[in-house]
Structure formats: structure tokens, C-alpha cells
Amino acid sequence: MEPTVIAAERLLLRPLDNADEDVVFAACQDPEIQRWTGIPSPYERRHAAFYLGELVPAGWRDDTMYHFAVEARTSGTFLGSVNVHRHADVWAVGYWTVAEHRGGGYALEAVLALARWTFSVLRAPRLEWRAEPGNLASWAVARKAGFALEGTLRAAHVNGDTAKDVWISSLLPQDLGLPSPISYQPAQAELPAS
């Protein structure tokens, strides 16, 4: 897919590129971003260069992940990053906000714009949010965006030689008033308690 720009009310989501190395490197020095996103720690300039020069273009080229810079529409200020990436056959969302711009609703607006794009352009029937248990700031954004908490996946994220649990939630196109590319039949029964 050709890189594209997504416009939201206050934001522009544009593909990250090599020109973003300084802002990505600076933002990723934040211990909170390192703690919750799984980026290398310490985060070195070479990590930003590899991410922007290799991983981001490969994702667009291979149709496996789409990473966007989140910018203020009027000033062009870099506010954070948002992405959709594949987990097997399901698309998942990821995001972070530059520390000094947190609390302004930018992550929520970016996630909603990206979700609409994912449902309409990628024709995804489902979008997942996953996070390490305890990441309440990320969950607050996902919840406000309409994601429904589904539970905890045990040992679902392996980092090095450690398997960690993850929280999982989902958003469907119909949650945003959009058509689904396939029909959906909700569960008609619940699992027995024992």
C-alpha cells in the first residue's frame, strides 16, 4: 500500500520517515514509553534509525504494519505515534504520546482516526488493543475509544526469555457506526462456570 495521510479534527497522521529520527529518539527517552511499549532500553539513536529506516518502510511495503506520526494540524508539532499491525490475521493498535503532550486527548483522537481508516481501507472486521497489565493510561484511551475489555491472555507476550500476560480488548466497525466487511454473529451462550 502507498503511504497515506489521515486527517482528524486537530491532527494529521502521516507516515513516519527518516526525518523523524530526532523527535522519535527524544520521545523514546521517556521511561514511561520504554516501560510500556517494549522498545529497547536504553533507547539509542541507532534504534530510532533502524525503526524509521527499516521497520516502518517494510511494514508499509509488506502490508504488515502502518506507523504514523501524530502531528498538530495547525502547528505541525510532533505529538506522538500511532500504528496498526498484524497479530496473526487480526489487526492491533499501538500508540504513545510525547510526555509534554499527554492529557490533551491526542491519543484518543489519533486512535479513533486510525481505527476508522483500518476498518474502511484495510477492511478489518476487528481491531485489538493489547497491553501489559497495569498500563492504565493506555487502557483509558482504549476504553474512551470504545474498545470492549475481553480479558487477560496468559503468557501471550514473550520478551527475551520471559512470557508475560497481556490485557486484550476489541473494537468492531459497528462500534463506530461503520459497516463490517463480514457478518458478525455474537455468542449465543456463555461458558459454564465449572
Short mmCIF file of N, CA and C in Angstrom, two decimals:
data_model
loop_
_atom_site.label_atom_id
_atom_site.label_comp_id
_atom_site.label_asym_id
_atom_site.label_seq_id
_atom_site.Cartn_x
_atom_site.Cartn_y
_atom_site.Cartn_z
N MET A 1 0.85 -1.18 0.00
CA MET A 1 0.00 0.00 0.00
C MET A 1 0.90 1.24 0.00
N GLU A 2 0.44 2.24 -0.70
CA GLU A 2 1.17 3.50 -0.73
C GLU A 2 0.96 4.25 0.59
N PRO A 3 2.01 4.84 1.15
CA PRO A 3 1.84 5.65 2.37
C PRO A 3 0.80 6.73 2.15
N THR A 4 0.02 6.98 3.20
CA THR A 4 -1.09 7.91 3.12
C THR A 4 -1.15 8.79 4.36
N VAL A 5 -1.86 9.88 4.27
CA VAL A 5 -2.06 10.79 5.40
C VAL A 5 -3.52 10.69 5.81
N ILE A 6 -3.76 10.66 7.11
CA ILE A 6 -5.11 10.61 7.67
C ILE A 6 -5.35 11.91 8.41
N ALA A 7 -6.42 12.60 8.06
CA ALA A 7 -6.75 13.86 8.73
C ALA A 7 -7.80 13.61 9.80
N ALA A 8 -7.61 14.21 10.96
CA ALA A 8 -8.58 14.21 12.04
C ALA A 8 -8.89 15.67 12.37
N GLU A 9 -9.74 15.89 13.34
CA GLU A 9 -10.16 17.27 13.64
C GLU A 9 -8.99 18.18 13.96
N ARG A 10 -8.13 17.77 14.91
CA ARG A 10 -6.99 18.60 15.31
C ARG A 10 -5.66 18.05 14.85
N LEU A 11 -5.68 16.87 14.24
CA LEU A 11 -4.44 16.14 13.98
C LEU A 11 -4.28 15.74 12.53
N LEU A 12 -3.03 15.51 12.17
CA LEU A 12 -2.68 14.81 10.94
C LEU A 12 -1.87 13.59 11.34
N LEU A 13 -2.23 12.46 10.77
CA LEU A 13 -1.46 11.23 10.93
C LEU A 13 -0.77 11.01 9.60
N ARG A 14 0.54 11.06 9.61
CA ARG A 14 1.31 10.87 8.39
C ARG A 14 2.35 9.79 8.64
N PRO A 15 2.74 9.08 7.59
CA PRO A 15 3.73 8.02 7.77
C PRO A 15 5.02 8.57 8.40
N LEU A 16 5.51 7.87 9.38
CA LEU A 16 6.82 8.21 9.94
C LEU A 16 7.88 8.00 8.87
N ASP A 17 8.94 8.81 8.93
CA ASP A 17 10.04 8.63 7.99
C ASP A 17 11.36 9.03 8.64
N ASN A 18 12.45 8.95 7.89
CA ASN A 18 13.79 9.22 8.43
C ASN A 18 13.92 10.62 9.02
N ALA A 19 13.15 11.57 8.52
CA ALA A 19 13.22 12.94 9.04
C ALA A 19 12.71 13.04 10.48
N ASP A 20 12.06 12.00 10.97
CA ASP A 20 11.53 11.99 12.34
C ASP A 20 12.52 11.44 13.37
N GLU A 21 13.73 11.15 12.93
CA GLU A 21 14.67 10.49 13.84
C GLU A 21 14.90 11.28 15.13
N ASP A 22 15.10 12.58 15.04
CA ASP A 22 15.37 13.37 16.25
C ASP A 22 14.20 13.36 17.22
N VAL A 23 12.97 13.55 16.71
CA VAL A 23 11.82 13.61 17.61
C VAL A 23 11.48 12.25 18.19
N VAL A 24 11.64 11.19 17.40
CA VAL A 24 11.38 9.84 17.91
C VAL A 24 12.44 9.48 18.95
N PHE A 25 13.69 9.76 18.65
CA PHE A 25 14.76 9.46 19.61
C PHE A 25 14.52 10.20 20.93
N ALA A 26 14.19 11.48 20.86
CA ALA A 26 13.96 12.28 22.08
C ALA A 26 12.76 11.75 22.85
N ALA A 27 11.66 11.48 22.16
CA ALA A 27 10.45 11.00 22.85
C ALA A 27 10.68 9.66 23.52
N CYS A 28 11.45 8.80 22.88
CA CYS A 28 11.66 7.45 23.40
C CYS A 28 12.68 7.37 24.53
N GLN A 29 13.19 8.52 24.98
CA GLN A 29 14.00 8.56 26.19
C GLN A 29 13.09 8.50 27.43
N ASP A 30 11.81 8.75 27.24
CA ASP A 30 10.82 8.76 28.32
C ASP A 30 10.72 7.36 28.94
N PRO A 31 10.96 7.24 30.25
CA PRO A 31 10.86 5.93 30.90
C PRO A 31 9.48 5.28 30.77
N GLU A 32 8.42 6.09 30.68
CA GLU A 32 7.08 5.52 30.54
C GLU A 32 6.89 4.87 29.16
N ILE A 33 7.42 5.49 28.13
CA ILE A 33 7.33 4.88 26.80
C ILE A 33 8.16 3.60 26.77
N GLN A 34 9.35 3.64 27.35
CA GLN A 34 10.18 2.44 27.40
C GLN A 34 9.52 1.34 28.23
N ARG A 35 8.88 1.71 29.30
CA ARG A 35 8.26 0.74 30.20
C ARG A 35 7.11 -0.01 29.52
N TRP A 36 6.25 0.71 28.81
CA TRP A 36 5.01 0.11 28.34
C TRP A 36 5.01 -0.33 26.89
N THR A 37 5.96 0.12 26.07
CA THR A 37 5.91 -0.23 24.65
C THR A 37 6.83 -1.37 24.27
N GLY A 38 7.78 -1.70 25.08
CA GLY A 38 8.70 -2.78 24.74
C GLY A 38 9.82 -2.37 23.81
N ILE A 39 10.02 -1.06 23.61
CA ILE A 39 11.17 -0.62 22.80
C ILE A 39 12.45 -0.91 23.58
N PRO A 40 13.59 -0.91 22.91
CA PRO A 40 14.85 -1.16 23.63
C PRO A 40 15.09 -0.12 24.72
N SER A 41 15.70 -0.57 25.80
CA SER A 41 16.05 0.32 26.90
C SER A 41 17.45 -0.06 27.39
N PRO A 42 18.39 0.84 27.30
CA PRO A 42 18.26 2.23 26.89
C PRO A 42 17.97 2.33 25.39
N TYR A 43 17.27 3.39 25.02
CA TYR A 43 16.92 3.62 23.62
C TYR A 43 17.97 4.51 23.00
N GLU A 44 18.69 3.96 22.02
CA GLU A 44 19.80 4.67 21.40
C GLU A 44 19.40 5.20 20.02
N ARG A 45 20.19 6.13 19.53
CA ARG A 45 19.90 6.73 18.22
C ARG A 45 19.83 5.66 17.13
N ARG A 46 20.66 4.63 17.22
CA ARG A 46 20.64 3.56 16.23
C ARG A 46 19.31 2.84 16.20
N HIS A 47 18.62 2.76 17.36
CA HIS A 47 17.30 2.14 17.40
C HIS A 47 16.29 2.96 16.60
N ALA A 48 16.34 4.28 16.78
CA ALA A 48 15.43 5.16 16.03
C ALA A 48 15.73 5.07 14.53
N ALA A 49 17.01 5.06 14.17
CA ALA A 49 17.39 4.99 12.76
C ALA A 49 16.91 3.67 12.13
N PHE A 50 17.08 2.57 12.82
CA PHE A 50 16.64 1.27 12.30
C PHE A 50 15.12 1.22 12.19
N TYR A 51 14.43 1.68 13.22
CA TYR A 51 12.97 1.70 13.21
C TYR A 51 12.43 2.50 12.02
N LEU A 52 12.94 3.72 11.84
CA LEU A 52 12.44 4.60 10.78
C LEU A 52 12.94 4.22 9.39
N GLY A 53 14.18 3.74 9.32
CA GLY A 53 14.77 3.42 8.03
C GLY A 53 14.47 2.03 7.51
N GLU A 54 14.18 1.09 8.42
CA GLU A 54 13.96 -0.30 8.02
C GLU A 54 12.56 -0.80 8.34
N LEU A 55 12.18 -0.77 9.62
CA LEU A 55 10.91 -1.37 10.04
C LEU A 55 9.68 -0.66 9.48
N VAL A 56 9.65 0.66 9.59
CA VAL A 56 8.48 1.40 9.11
C VAL A 56 8.26 1.19 7.61
N PRO A 57 9.27 1.39 6.75
CA PRO A 57 9.04 1.17 5.32
C PRO A 57 8.68 -0.29 4.99
N ALA A 58 9.30 -1.24 5.69
CA ALA A 58 8.99 -2.66 5.44
C ALA A 58 7.54 -2.96 5.77
N GLY A 59 7.02 -2.37 6.84
CA GLY A 59 5.63 -2.59 7.21
C GLY A 59 4.66 -2.12 6.14
N TRP A 60 4.92 -0.93 5.59
CA TRP A 60 4.08 -0.41 4.50
C TRP A 60 4.20 -1.29 3.26
N ARG A 61 5.41 -1.67 2.95
CA ARG A 61 5.67 -2.46 1.75
C ARG A 61 5.03 -3.86 1.85
N ASP A 62 5.13 -4.48 3.04
CA ASP A 62 4.67 -5.86 3.22
C ASP A 62 3.23 -5.97 3.71
N ASP A 63 2.57 -4.82 3.91
CA ASP A 63 1.19 -4.83 4.41
C ASP A 63 1.08 -5.54 5.75
N THR A 64 2.05 -5.26 6.64
CA THR A 64 2.02 -5.89 7.96
C THR A 64 1.88 -4.89 9.10
N MET A 65 2.30 -3.65 8.87
CA MET A 65 2.14 -2.62 9.90
C MET A 65 2.25 -1.24 9.27
N TYR A 66 1.46 -0.34 9.82
CA TYR A 66 1.43 1.03 9.32
C TYR A 66 1.66 1.96 10.50
N HIS A 67 2.81 2.61 10.51
CA HIS A 67 3.19 3.51 11.61
C HIS A 67 3.05 4.96 11.16
N PHE A 68 2.40 5.75 12.00
CA PHE A 68 2.14 7.15 11.69
C PHE A 68 2.71 8.07 12.76
N ALA A 69 3.19 9.22 12.32
CA ALA A 69 3.47 10.32 13.24
C ALA A 69 2.14 11.01 13.50
N VAL A 70 1.94 11.44 14.74
CA VAL A 70 0.76 12.21 15.10
C VAL A 70 1.21 13.66 15.26
N GLU A 71 0.66 14.54 14.43
CA GLU A 71 1.06 15.95 14.44
C GLU A 71 -0.15 16.85 14.66
N ALA A 72 0.08 17.97 15.32
CA ALA A 72 -0.95 19.00 15.43
C ALA A 72 -1.18 19.57 14.04
N ARG A 73 -2.43 19.66 13.65
CA ARG A 73 -2.77 20.10 12.29
C ARG A 73 -2.33 21.52 12.00
N THR A 74 -2.46 22.40 12.97
CA THR A 74 -2.15 23.81 12.71
C THR A 74 -0.66 24.12 12.83
N SER A 75 0.02 23.53 13.82
CA SER A 75 1.42 23.89 14.06
C SER A 75 2.43 22.89 13.52
N GLY A 76 1.99 21.64 13.24
CA GLY A 76 2.92 20.61 12.81
C GLY A 76 3.73 20.01 13.95
N THR A 77 3.39 20.36 15.19
CA THR A 77 4.11 19.83 16.36
C THR A 77 3.95 18.31 16.43
N PHE A 78 5.07 17.62 16.63
CA PHE A 78 5.06 16.17 16.78
C PHE A 78 4.52 15.83 18.16
N LEU A 79 3.41 15.08 18.20
CA LEU A 79 2.73 14.77 19.46
C LEU A 79 2.89 13.33 19.89
N GLY A 80 3.19 12.44 18.96
CA GLY A 80 3.31 11.03 19.31
C GLY A 80 3.30 10.15 18.08
N SER A 81 2.96 8.90 18.31
CA SER A 81 2.94 7.91 17.24
C SER A 81 1.77 6.96 17.46
N VAL A 82 1.20 6.50 16.36
CA VAL A 82 0.11 5.52 16.40
C VAL A 82 0.34 4.55 15.26
N ASN A 83 -0.05 3.29 15.48
CA ASN A 83 0.16 2.30 14.43
C ASN A 83 -0.90 1.21 14.48
N VAL A 84 -1.08 0.54 13.36
CA VAL A 84 -1.81 -0.72 13.32
C VAL A 84 -0.85 -1.76 12.78
N HIS A 85 -0.90 -2.94 13.38
CA HIS A 85 -0.01 -4.02 13.00
C HIS A 85 -0.75 -5.34 13.12
N ARG A 86 -0.28 -6.34 12.41
CA ARG A 86 -0.96 -7.64 12.42
C ARG A 86 -0.49 -8.50 13.59
N HIS A 87 -1.48 -9.12 14.24
CA HIS A 87 -1.27 -10.24 15.16
C HIS A 87 -1.96 -11.42 14.49
N ALA A 88 -1.20 -12.29 13.86
CA ALA A 88 -1.78 -13.37 13.06
C ALA A 88 -2.67 -12.73 11.99
N ASP A 89 -3.97 -13.01 12.00
CA ASP A 89 -4.87 -12.45 10.99
C ASP A 89 -5.70 -11.29 11.53
N VAL A 90 -5.32 -10.75 12.66
CA VAL A 90 -6.09 -9.67 13.28
C VAL A 90 -5.20 -8.42 13.37
N TRP A 91 -5.78 -7.27 13.12
CA TRP A 91 -5.06 -6.00 13.25
C TRP A 91 -5.15 -5.54 14.70
N ALA A 92 -4.05 -4.96 15.20
CA ALA A 92 -4.00 -4.42 16.55
C ALA A 92 -3.45 -3.00 16.49
N VAL A 93 -3.80 -2.20 17.46
CA VAL A 93 -3.39 -0.80 17.51
C VAL A 93 -2.33 -0.62 18.60
N GLY A 94 -1.42 0.30 18.35
CA GLY A 94 -0.42 0.69 19.34
C GLY A 94 -0.24 2.19 19.28
N TYR A 95 0.15 2.80 20.39
CA TYR A 95 0.29 4.25 20.41
C TYR A 95 1.10 4.70 21.60
N TRP A 96 1.70 5.88 21.46
CA TRP A 96 2.33 6.58 22.57
C TRP A 96 2.27 8.07 22.29
N THR A 97 2.32 8.85 23.36
CA THR A 97 2.27 10.30 23.25
C THR A 97 3.51 10.88 23.90
N VAL A 98 4.08 11.90 23.28
CA VAL A 98 5.22 12.61 23.85
C VAL A 98 4.80 13.13 25.23
N ALA A 99 5.67 12.97 26.21
CA ALA A 99 5.32 13.26 27.61
C ALA A 99 4.65 14.61 27.82
N GLU A 100 5.21 15.67 27.22
CA GLU A 100 4.65 17.01 27.49
C GLU A 100 3.32 17.26 26.80
N HIS A 101 2.86 16.32 25.97
CA HIS A 101 1.58 16.49 25.27
C HIS A 101 0.50 15.52 25.77
N ARG A 102 0.80 14.79 26.83
CA ARG A 102 -0.20 13.87 27.38
C ARG A 102 -1.32 14.64 28.07
N GLY A 103 -2.49 14.06 28.04
CA GLY A 103 -3.63 14.66 28.71
C GLY A 103 -4.45 15.58 27.84
N GLY A 104 -4.06 15.78 26.59
CA GLY A 104 -4.79 16.68 25.69
C GLY A 104 -5.78 15.97 24.80
N GLY A 105 -5.94 14.66 24.96
CA GLY A 105 -6.87 13.90 24.12
C GLY A 105 -6.32 13.55 22.75
N TYR A 106 -5.03 13.77 22.53
CA TYR A 106 -4.45 13.49 21.22
C TYR A 106 -4.41 11.99 20.90
N ALA A 107 -4.06 11.17 21.88
CA ALA A 107 -4.01 9.72 21.63
C ALA A 107 -5.40 9.21 21.27
N LEU A 108 -6.42 9.66 22.00
CA LEU A 108 -7.79 9.23 21.70
C LEU A 108 -8.19 9.62 20.28
N GLU A 109 -7.96 10.86 19.91
CA GLU A 109 -8.33 11.32 18.57
C GLU A 109 -7.56 10.54 17.50
N ALA A 110 -6.28 10.29 17.73
CA ALA A 110 -5.47 9.55 16.77
C ALA A 110 -5.94 8.10 16.65
N VAL A 111 -6.23 7.46 17.77
CA VAL A 111 -6.69 6.07 17.75
C VAL A 111 -8.01 5.95 17.01
N LEU A 112 -8.94 6.87 17.26
CA LEU A 112 -10.23 6.82 16.55
C LEU A 112 -10.06 7.04 15.06
N ALA A 113 -9.21 7.98 14.66
CA ALA A 113 -8.98 8.23 13.23
C ALA A 113 -8.34 7.00 12.59
N LEU A 114 -7.38 6.41 13.27
CA LEU A 114 -6.72 5.23 12.72
C LEU A 114 -7.66 4.03 12.69
N ALA A 115 -8.53 3.89 13.68
CA ALA A 115 -9.50 2.79 13.68
C ALA A 115 -10.44 2.91 12.49
N ARG A 116 -10.94 4.11 12.24
CA ARG A 116 -11.83 4.32 11.08
C ARG A 116 -11.11 3.97 9.77
N TRP A 117 -9.85 4.38 9.66
CA TRP A 117 -9.06 4.07 8.48
C TRP A 117 -8.86 2.55 8.35
N THR A 118 -8.56 1.90 9.46
CA THR A 118 -8.33 0.44 9.46
C THR A 118 -9.58 -0.30 9.01
N PHE A 119 -10.74 0.14 9.50
CA PHE A 119 -11.98 -0.52 9.12
C PHE A 119 -12.38 -0.24 7.67
N SER A 120 -12.16 0.99 7.21
CA SER A 120 -12.62 1.32 5.86
C SER A 120 -11.60 1.01 4.78
N VAL A 121 -10.32 1.22 5.02
CA VAL A 121 -9.30 0.99 4.00
C VAL A 121 -8.77 -0.45 4.04
N LEU A 122 -8.41 -0.91 5.23
CA LEU A 122 -7.88 -2.28 5.36
C LEU A 122 -9.01 -3.31 5.42
N ARG A 123 -10.24 -2.84 5.61
CA ARG A 123 -11.42 -3.70 5.69
C ARG A 123 -11.31 -4.72 6.81
N ALA A 124 -10.74 -4.31 7.92
CA ALA A 124 -10.61 -5.19 9.08
C ALA A 124 -11.97 -5.38 9.75
N PRO A 125 -12.31 -6.60 10.13
CA PRO A 125 -13.56 -6.83 10.84
C PRO A 125 -13.43 -6.65 12.35
N ARG A 126 -12.17 -6.44 12.82
CA ARG A 126 -11.91 -6.34 14.25
C ARG A 126 -10.57 -5.64 14.44
N LEU A 127 -10.48 -4.82 15.49
CA LEU A 127 -9.23 -4.16 15.85
C LEU A 127 -8.99 -4.46 17.31
N GLU A 128 -7.80 -4.93 17.63
CA GLU A 128 -7.47 -5.28 19.02
C GLU A 128 -6.57 -4.23 19.65
N TRP A 129 -6.72 -4.10 20.96
CA TRP A 129 -5.80 -3.35 21.81
C TRP A 129 -5.24 -4.36 22.78
N ARG A 130 -3.93 -4.38 22.91
CA ARG A 130 -3.27 -5.26 23.86
C ARG A 130 -2.28 -4.44 24.66
N ALA A 131 -2.18 -4.75 25.94
CA ALA A 131 -1.21 -4.05 26.78
C ALA A 131 -0.84 -4.92 27.96
N GLU A 132 0.34 -4.65 28.47
CA GLU A 132 0.76 -5.34 29.68
C GLU A 132 -0.14 -4.90 30.83
N PRO A 133 -0.60 -5.85 31.67
CA PRO A 133 -1.45 -5.48 32.80
C PRO A 133 -0.79 -4.38 33.64
N GLY A 134 -1.58 -3.39 33.98
CA GLY A 134 -1.10 -2.25 34.74
C GLY A 134 -0.97 -0.98 33.91
N ASN A 135 -1.05 -1.08 32.60
CA ASN A 135 -0.92 0.09 31.74
C ASN A 135 -2.27 0.81 31.68
N LEU A 136 -2.60 1.48 32.78
CA LEU A 136 -3.91 2.10 32.93
C LEU A 136 -4.10 3.32 32.03
N ALA A 137 -3.02 4.04 31.72
CA ALA A 137 -3.14 5.19 30.84
C ALA A 137 -3.54 4.74 29.43
N SER A 138 -2.93 3.67 28.94
CA SER A 138 -3.28 3.15 27.62
C SER A 138 -4.71 2.61 27.63
N TRP A 139 -5.08 1.92 28.70
CA TRP A 139 -6.44 1.39 28.80
C TRP A 139 -7.47 2.52 28.81
N ALA A 140 -7.16 3.63 29.46
CA ALA A 140 -8.09 4.77 29.49
C ALA A 140 -8.38 5.27 28.08
N VAL A 141 -7.35 5.33 27.24
CA VAL A 141 -7.54 5.76 25.86
C VAL A 141 -8.40 4.74 25.11
N ALA A 142 -8.05 3.46 25.22
CA ALA A 142 -8.78 2.41 24.52
C ALA A 142 -10.25 2.38 24.96
N ARG A 143 -10.49 2.49 26.26
CA ARG A 143 -11.86 2.47 26.77
C ARG A 143 -12.67 3.63 26.22
N LYS A 144 -12.08 4.84 26.24
CA LYS A 144 -12.79 6.01 25.71
C LYS A 144 -13.04 5.89 24.21
N ALA A 145 -12.19 5.16 23.50
CA ALA A 145 -12.37 4.95 22.07
C ALA A 145 -13.45 3.91 21.78
N GLY A 146 -13.90 3.20 22.81
CA GLY A 146 -14.97 2.23 22.63
C GLY A 146 -14.54 0.78 22.63
N PHE A 147 -13.27 0.51 22.88
CA PHE A 147 -12.81 -0.88 22.96
C PHE A 147 -13.47 -1.59 24.13
N ALA A 148 -13.90 -2.83 23.90
CA ALA A 148 -14.52 -3.65 24.94
C ALA A 148 -13.47 -4.58 25.53
N LEU A 149 -13.28 -4.50 26.84
CA LEU A 149 -12.31 -5.37 27.50
C LEU A 149 -12.78 -6.81 27.43
N GLU A 150 -11.90 -7.68 26.98
CA GLU A 150 -12.24 -9.10 26.83
C GLU A 150 -11.56 -9.96 27.88
N GLY A 151 -10.45 -9.51 28.44
CA GLY A 151 -9.82 -10.30 29.48
C GLY A 151 -8.31 -10.24 29.43
N THR A 152 -7.69 -11.27 29.97
CA THR A 152 -6.24 -11.38 30.05
C THR A 152 -5.80 -12.63 29.30
N LEU A 153 -4.84 -12.46 28.41
CA LEU A 153 -4.23 -13.59 27.71
C LEU A 153 -2.99 -13.99 28.50
N ARG A 154 -2.97 -15.20 28.98
CA ARG A 154 -1.84 -15.65 29.78
C ARG A 154 -0.63 -15.96 28.90
N ALA A 155 0.53 -15.48 29.34
CA ALA A 155 1.81 -15.74 28.66
C ALA A 155 1.75 -15.44 27.17
N ALA A 156 1.05 -14.38 26.78
CA ALA A 156 0.82 -14.08 25.36
C ALA A 156 1.89 -13.19 24.75
N HIS A 157 2.74 -12.59 25.56
CA HIS A 157 3.79 -11.73 25.03
C HIS A 157 5.13 -12.23 25.56
N VAL A 158 5.99 -12.63 24.63
CA VAL A 158 7.32 -13.11 25.01
C VAL A 158 8.32 -12.02 24.71
N ASN A 159 9.09 -11.64 25.72
CA ASN A 159 10.14 -10.64 25.59
C ASN A 159 11.41 -11.28 26.12
N GLY A 160 12.32 -11.60 25.20
CA GLY A 160 13.54 -12.31 25.61
C GLY A 160 13.17 -13.71 26.06
N ASP A 161 13.50 -14.04 27.31
CA ASP A 161 13.18 -15.36 27.84
C ASP A 161 12.05 -15.32 28.86
N THR A 162 11.23 -14.28 28.79
CA THR A 162 10.13 -14.13 29.74
C THR A 162 8.81 -14.00 29.00
N ALA A 163 7.83 -14.80 29.42
CA ALA A 163 6.47 -14.70 28.88
C ALA A 163 5.64 -13.89 29.86
N LYS A 164 4.90 -12.91 29.33
CA LYS A 164 4.08 -12.05 30.18
C LYS A 164 2.63 -12.11 29.73
N ASP A 165 1.74 -11.88 30.67
CA ASP A 165 0.33 -11.77 30.35
C ASP A 165 0.06 -10.45 29.65
N VAL A 166 -1.05 -10.39 28.90
CA VAL A 166 -1.48 -9.13 28.30
C VAL A 166 -2.99 -8.98 28.47
N TRP A 167 -3.40 -7.73 28.67
CA TRP A 167 -4.82 -7.41 28.61
C TRP A 167 -5.20 -7.33 27.15
N ILE A 168 -6.43 -7.69 26.83
CA ILE A 168 -6.90 -7.60 25.45
C ILE A 168 -8.31 -7.03 25.42
N SER A 169 -8.53 -6.18 24.44
CA SER A 169 -9.87 -5.65 24.19
C SER A 169 -10.04 -5.52 22.68
N SER A 170 -11.27 -5.28 22.26
CA SER A 170 -11.52 -5.18 20.82
C SER A 170 -12.48 -4.07 20.50
N LEU A 171 -12.38 -3.62 19.26
CA LEU A 171 -13.28 -2.63 18.69
C LEU A 171 -13.74 -3.20 17.35
N LEU A 172 -15.03 -3.13 17.09
CA LEU A 172 -15.59 -3.60 15.84
C LEU A 172 -16.04 -2.41 15.01
N PRO A 173 -16.10 -2.55 13.70
CA PRO A 173 -16.55 -1.42 12.87
C PRO A 173 -17.91 -0.87 13.33
N GLN A 174 -18.83 -1.77 13.67
CA GLN A 174 -20.16 -1.33 14.08
C GLN A 174 -20.14 -0.52 15.38
N ASP A 175 -19.08 -0.66 16.19
CA ASP A 175 -18.95 0.17 17.40
C ASP A 175 -18.78 1.63 17.04
N LEU A 176 -18.28 1.90 15.83
CA LEU A 176 -18.08 3.27 15.35
C LEU A 176 -19.12 3.66 14.30
N GLY A 177 -20.15 2.83 14.15
CA GLY A 177 -21.19 3.12 13.17
C GLY A 177 -20.78 2.84 11.75
N LEU A 178 -19.77 1.99 11.56
CA LEU A 178 -19.27 1.65 10.22
C LEU A 178 -19.71 0.23 9.85
N PRO A 179 -19.84 -0.05 8.58
CA PRO A 179 -20.21 -1.41 8.17
C PRO A 179 -19.03 -2.36 8.34
N SER A 180 -19.34 -3.60 8.67
CA SER A 180 -18.32 -4.63 8.76
C SER A 180 -18.16 -5.31 7.41
N PRO A 181 -16.94 -5.71 7.04
CA PRO A 181 -16.75 -6.38 5.76
C PRO A 181 -17.32 -7.80 5.76
N ILE A 182 -17.60 -8.35 6.93
CA ILE A 182 -18.21 -9.68 7.04
C ILE A 182 -19.31 -9.62 8.08
N SER A 183 -20.23 -10.56 8.04
CA SER A 183 -21.30 -10.58 9.04
C SER A 183 -20.73 -11.04 10.37
N TYR A 184 -21.41 -10.66 11.44
CA TYR A 184 -20.95 -10.99 12.79
C TYR A 184 -22.10 -11.64 13.54
N GLN A 185 -21.82 -12.77 14.14
CA GLN A 185 -22.81 -13.46 14.96
C GLN A 185 -22.28 -13.57 16.38
N PRO A 186 -22.80 -12.73 17.30
CA PRO A 186 -22.33 -12.78 18.69
C PRO A 186 -22.64 -14.13 19.34
N ALA A 187 -21.90 -14.43 20.39
CA ALA A 187 -22.11 -15.68 21.13
C ALA A 187 -23.54 -15.77 21.62
N GLN A 188 -24.11 -16.95 21.51
CA GLN A 188 -25.48 -17.20 21.97
C GLN A 188 -25.50 -17.87 23.33
N ALA A 189 -24.35 -18.28 23.82
CA ALA A 189 -24.29 -18.96 25.11
C ALA A 189 -23.00 -18.56 25.81
N GLU A 190 -23.01 -18.69 27.11
CA GLU A 190 -21.83 -18.42 27.93
C GLU A 190 -21.17 -19.74 28.32
N LEU A 191 -19.85 -19.71 28.56
CA LEU A 191 -19.17 -20.89 29.07
C LEU A 191 -19.68 -21.24 30.46
N PRO A 192 -19.78 -22.49 30.79
CA PRO A 192 -20.18 -22.86 32.16
C PRO A 192 -19.09 -22.46 33.15
N ALA A 193 -19.49 -22.12 34.37
CA ALA A 193 -18.54 -21.67 35.40
C ALA A 193 -17.56 -22.76 35.81
N SER A 194 -17.98 -24.00 35.78
CA SER A 194 -17.05 -25.07 36.18
C SER A 194 -17.24 -26.32 35.36
#
